[in-house]
Coordinates of C-alpha atoms in Angstrom, one line a residue:
X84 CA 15.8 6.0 16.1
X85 CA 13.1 6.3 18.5
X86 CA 11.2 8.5 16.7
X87 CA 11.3 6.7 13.6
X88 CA 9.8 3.8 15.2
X89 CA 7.3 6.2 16.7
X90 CA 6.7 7.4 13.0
X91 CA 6.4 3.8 11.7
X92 CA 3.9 2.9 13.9
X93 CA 1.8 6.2 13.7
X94 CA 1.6 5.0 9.7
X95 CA 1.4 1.7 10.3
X96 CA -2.0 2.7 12.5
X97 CA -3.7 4.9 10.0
X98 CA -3.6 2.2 7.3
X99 CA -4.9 -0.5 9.8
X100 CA -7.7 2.0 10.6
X101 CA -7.9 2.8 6.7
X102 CA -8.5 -0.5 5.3
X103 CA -9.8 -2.3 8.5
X104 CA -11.3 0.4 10.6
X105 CA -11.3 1.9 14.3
X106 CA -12.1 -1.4 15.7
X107 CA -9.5 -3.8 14.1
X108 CA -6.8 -1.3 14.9
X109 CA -7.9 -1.0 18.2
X110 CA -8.0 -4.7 18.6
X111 CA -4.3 -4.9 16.9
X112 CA -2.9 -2.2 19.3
X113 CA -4.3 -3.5 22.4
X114 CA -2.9 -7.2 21.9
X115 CA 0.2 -8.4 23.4
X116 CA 2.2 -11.8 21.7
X117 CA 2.9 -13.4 25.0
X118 CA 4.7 -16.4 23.2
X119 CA 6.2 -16.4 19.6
X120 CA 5.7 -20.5 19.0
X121 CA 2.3 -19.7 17.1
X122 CA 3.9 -17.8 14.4
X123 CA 6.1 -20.7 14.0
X124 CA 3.9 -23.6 14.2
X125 CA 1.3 -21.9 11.4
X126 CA 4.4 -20.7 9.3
X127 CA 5.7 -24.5 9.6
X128 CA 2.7 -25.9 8.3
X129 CA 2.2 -23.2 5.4
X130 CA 5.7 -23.8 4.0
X131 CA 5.3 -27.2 4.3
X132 CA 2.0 -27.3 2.5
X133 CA 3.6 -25.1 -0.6
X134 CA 6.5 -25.8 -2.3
X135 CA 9.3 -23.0 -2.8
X136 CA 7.6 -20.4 -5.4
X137 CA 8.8 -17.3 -6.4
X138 CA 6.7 -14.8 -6.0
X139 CA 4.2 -15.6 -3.8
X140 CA 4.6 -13.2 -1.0
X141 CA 0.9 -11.7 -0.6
X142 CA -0.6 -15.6 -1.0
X143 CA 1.7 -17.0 1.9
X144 CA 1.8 -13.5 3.9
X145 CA -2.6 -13.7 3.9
X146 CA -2.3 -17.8 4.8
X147 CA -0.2 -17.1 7.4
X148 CA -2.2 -14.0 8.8
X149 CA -6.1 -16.3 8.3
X150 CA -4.8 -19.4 10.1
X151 CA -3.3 -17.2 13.1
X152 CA -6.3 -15.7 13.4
X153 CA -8.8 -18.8 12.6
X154 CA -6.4 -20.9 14.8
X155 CA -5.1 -18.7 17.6
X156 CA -6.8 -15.7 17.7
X157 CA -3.5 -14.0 17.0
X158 CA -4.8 -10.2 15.2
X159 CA -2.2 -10.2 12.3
X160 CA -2.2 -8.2 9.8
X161 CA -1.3 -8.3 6.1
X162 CA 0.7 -5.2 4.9
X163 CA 2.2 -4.6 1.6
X164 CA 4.7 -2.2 0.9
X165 CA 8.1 -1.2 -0.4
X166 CA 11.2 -3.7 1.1
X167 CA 14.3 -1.6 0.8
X168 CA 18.1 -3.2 1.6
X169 CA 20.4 -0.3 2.7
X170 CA 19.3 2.5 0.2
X171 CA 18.0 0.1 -2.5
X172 CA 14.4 -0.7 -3.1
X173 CA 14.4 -4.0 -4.0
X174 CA 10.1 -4.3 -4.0
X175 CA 8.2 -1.0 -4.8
X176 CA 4.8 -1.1 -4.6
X177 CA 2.9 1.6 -6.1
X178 CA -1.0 0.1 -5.5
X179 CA -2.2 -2.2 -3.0
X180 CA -2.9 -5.5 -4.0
X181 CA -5.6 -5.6 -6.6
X182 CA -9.4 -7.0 -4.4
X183 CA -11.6 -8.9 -5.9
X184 CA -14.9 -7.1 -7.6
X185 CA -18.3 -8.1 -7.1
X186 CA -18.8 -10.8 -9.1
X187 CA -16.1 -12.9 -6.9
X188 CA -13.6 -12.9 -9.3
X189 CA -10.0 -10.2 -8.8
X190 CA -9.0 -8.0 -11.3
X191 CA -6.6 -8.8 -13.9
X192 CA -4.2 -6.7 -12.5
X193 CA -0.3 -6.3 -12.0
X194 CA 1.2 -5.9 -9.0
X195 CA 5.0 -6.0 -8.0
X196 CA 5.1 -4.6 -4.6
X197 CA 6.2 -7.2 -1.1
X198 CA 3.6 -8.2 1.7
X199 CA 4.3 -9.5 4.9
X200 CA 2.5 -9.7 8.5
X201 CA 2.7 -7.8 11.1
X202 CA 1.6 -8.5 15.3
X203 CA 2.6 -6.7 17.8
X204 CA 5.8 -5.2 16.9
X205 CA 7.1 -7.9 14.8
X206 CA 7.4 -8.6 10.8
X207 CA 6.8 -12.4 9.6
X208 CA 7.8 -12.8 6.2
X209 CA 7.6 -16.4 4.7
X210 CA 8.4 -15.8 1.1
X211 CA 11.9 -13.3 1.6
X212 CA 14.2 -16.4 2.0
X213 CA 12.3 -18.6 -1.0
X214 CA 12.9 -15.8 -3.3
X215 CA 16.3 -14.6 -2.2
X216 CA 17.6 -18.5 -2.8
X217 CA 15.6 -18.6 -6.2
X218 CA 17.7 -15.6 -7.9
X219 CA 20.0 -17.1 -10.5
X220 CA 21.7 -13.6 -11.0
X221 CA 23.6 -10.7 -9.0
X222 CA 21.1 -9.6 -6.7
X223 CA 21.1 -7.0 -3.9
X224 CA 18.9 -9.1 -2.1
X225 CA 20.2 -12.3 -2.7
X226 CA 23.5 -11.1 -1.1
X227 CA 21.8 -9.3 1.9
X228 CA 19.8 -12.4 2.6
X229 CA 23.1 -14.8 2.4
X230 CA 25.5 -11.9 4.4
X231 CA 22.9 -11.4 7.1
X232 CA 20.9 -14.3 7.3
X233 CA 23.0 -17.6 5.8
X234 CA 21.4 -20.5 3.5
X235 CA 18.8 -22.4 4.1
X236 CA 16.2 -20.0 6.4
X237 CA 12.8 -20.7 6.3
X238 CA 10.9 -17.9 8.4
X239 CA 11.6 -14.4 9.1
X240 CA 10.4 -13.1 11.9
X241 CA 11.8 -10.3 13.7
X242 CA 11.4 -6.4 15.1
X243 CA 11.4 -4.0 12.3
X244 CA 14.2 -1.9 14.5
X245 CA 16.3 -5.1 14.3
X246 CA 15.5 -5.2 11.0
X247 CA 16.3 -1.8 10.2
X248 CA 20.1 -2.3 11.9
X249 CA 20.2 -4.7 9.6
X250 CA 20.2 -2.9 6.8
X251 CA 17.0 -4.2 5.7
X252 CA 13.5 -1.9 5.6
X253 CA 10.0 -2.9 5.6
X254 CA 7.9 0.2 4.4
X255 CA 3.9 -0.3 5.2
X256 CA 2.0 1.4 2.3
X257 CA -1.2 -0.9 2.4
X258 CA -2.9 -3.2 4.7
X259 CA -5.1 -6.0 2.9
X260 CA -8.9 -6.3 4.0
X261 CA -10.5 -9.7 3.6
X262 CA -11.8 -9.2 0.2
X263 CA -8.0 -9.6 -1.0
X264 CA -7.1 -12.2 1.9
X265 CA -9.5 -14.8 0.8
X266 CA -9.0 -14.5 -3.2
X267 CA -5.0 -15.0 -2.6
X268 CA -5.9 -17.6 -0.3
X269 CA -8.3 -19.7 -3.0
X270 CA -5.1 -18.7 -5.7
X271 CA -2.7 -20.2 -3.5
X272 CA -4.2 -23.9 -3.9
X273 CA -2.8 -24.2 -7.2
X274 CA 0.6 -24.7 -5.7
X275 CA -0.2 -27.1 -2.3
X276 CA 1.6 -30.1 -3.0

């Protein structure tokens, strides 16, 4: 298991460096998340400022990531990825999410992969729980979320080992710069309440 996680975080370091550069992946690696209750405080207000919508995983994931860095200083990091539970892939993303071109305005493009954060060793996910209570229908993750987790959860935030003994598998494909972060965060007004 340890070298998985070794693996994990080897990946998880070239795409920071990738789509952020040297500096921002230093400045991830180097900090230490002495206390958790800024994760929960921003991800309070952000699901309390945005009712429960489907699909917005890479809007809430880049909201949550800006104000903990605007507010706190927190480095977080949007990834997107595959989410696999037990040895189905429930999200599969084959592109990173679409940036927006020159003229200011994103590409018409579609996109059905997950996003979450990531800070020093942990995975925050704001949207998993909204979506796994919105499916009407059988659904692999609808019954993962209810078995593991229960009704009613709000955040996810957790180790991705814990995770993975879970059952339930975060794979980093992408990390988002700032020329997707600010787009999904302008998109995202549509739906404050």
């Amino acid at each position: 298991m340890q070298e998985k996680i070794m693996s994990r975080d080897k990946t998880l370091s070239q795409l920071i460096t990738r789509y952020l550069g040297k500096d921002e992946a230093k400045k991830y690696h180097e900090y230490a998340l002495e206390n958790v209750d800024p994760l929960g405080e921003a991800a309070k207000i952000i699901l309390s400022t945005f009712p429960d919508t489907i699909g917005l995983c890479a809007s809430l994931s880049a909201a949550w990531t800006a104000y903990l860095q605007d507010k706190y200083e927190i480095p977080a990091i949007t990834v997107a990825g595959d989410l696999k539970i037990g040895k189905v892939k429930v999200f599969k993303s084959k592109t990173n999410v679409p940036s927006s071109v020159k003229s200011g305005k994103s590409k018409n493009k579609v996109w059905d992969g997950h996003c979450w954060i990531e800070i020093d060793g942990l995975i925050g996910d704001l949207s998993i729980f909204r979506t796994a209570y919105s499916i009407s229908y059988p659904s692999v993750l609808k019954e993962f979320v209810i078995r593991k987790f229960g009704s009613g959860k709000g955040v996810l935030v957790s180790s991705h080992k814990d995770l993975e003994e879970k059952g339930m598998k975060y794979i980093p494909r992408y990390v988002l710069n700032e020329h997707q972060i600010n787009p999904l965060i302008r998109g995202l007004e549509q739906f404050r309440r």
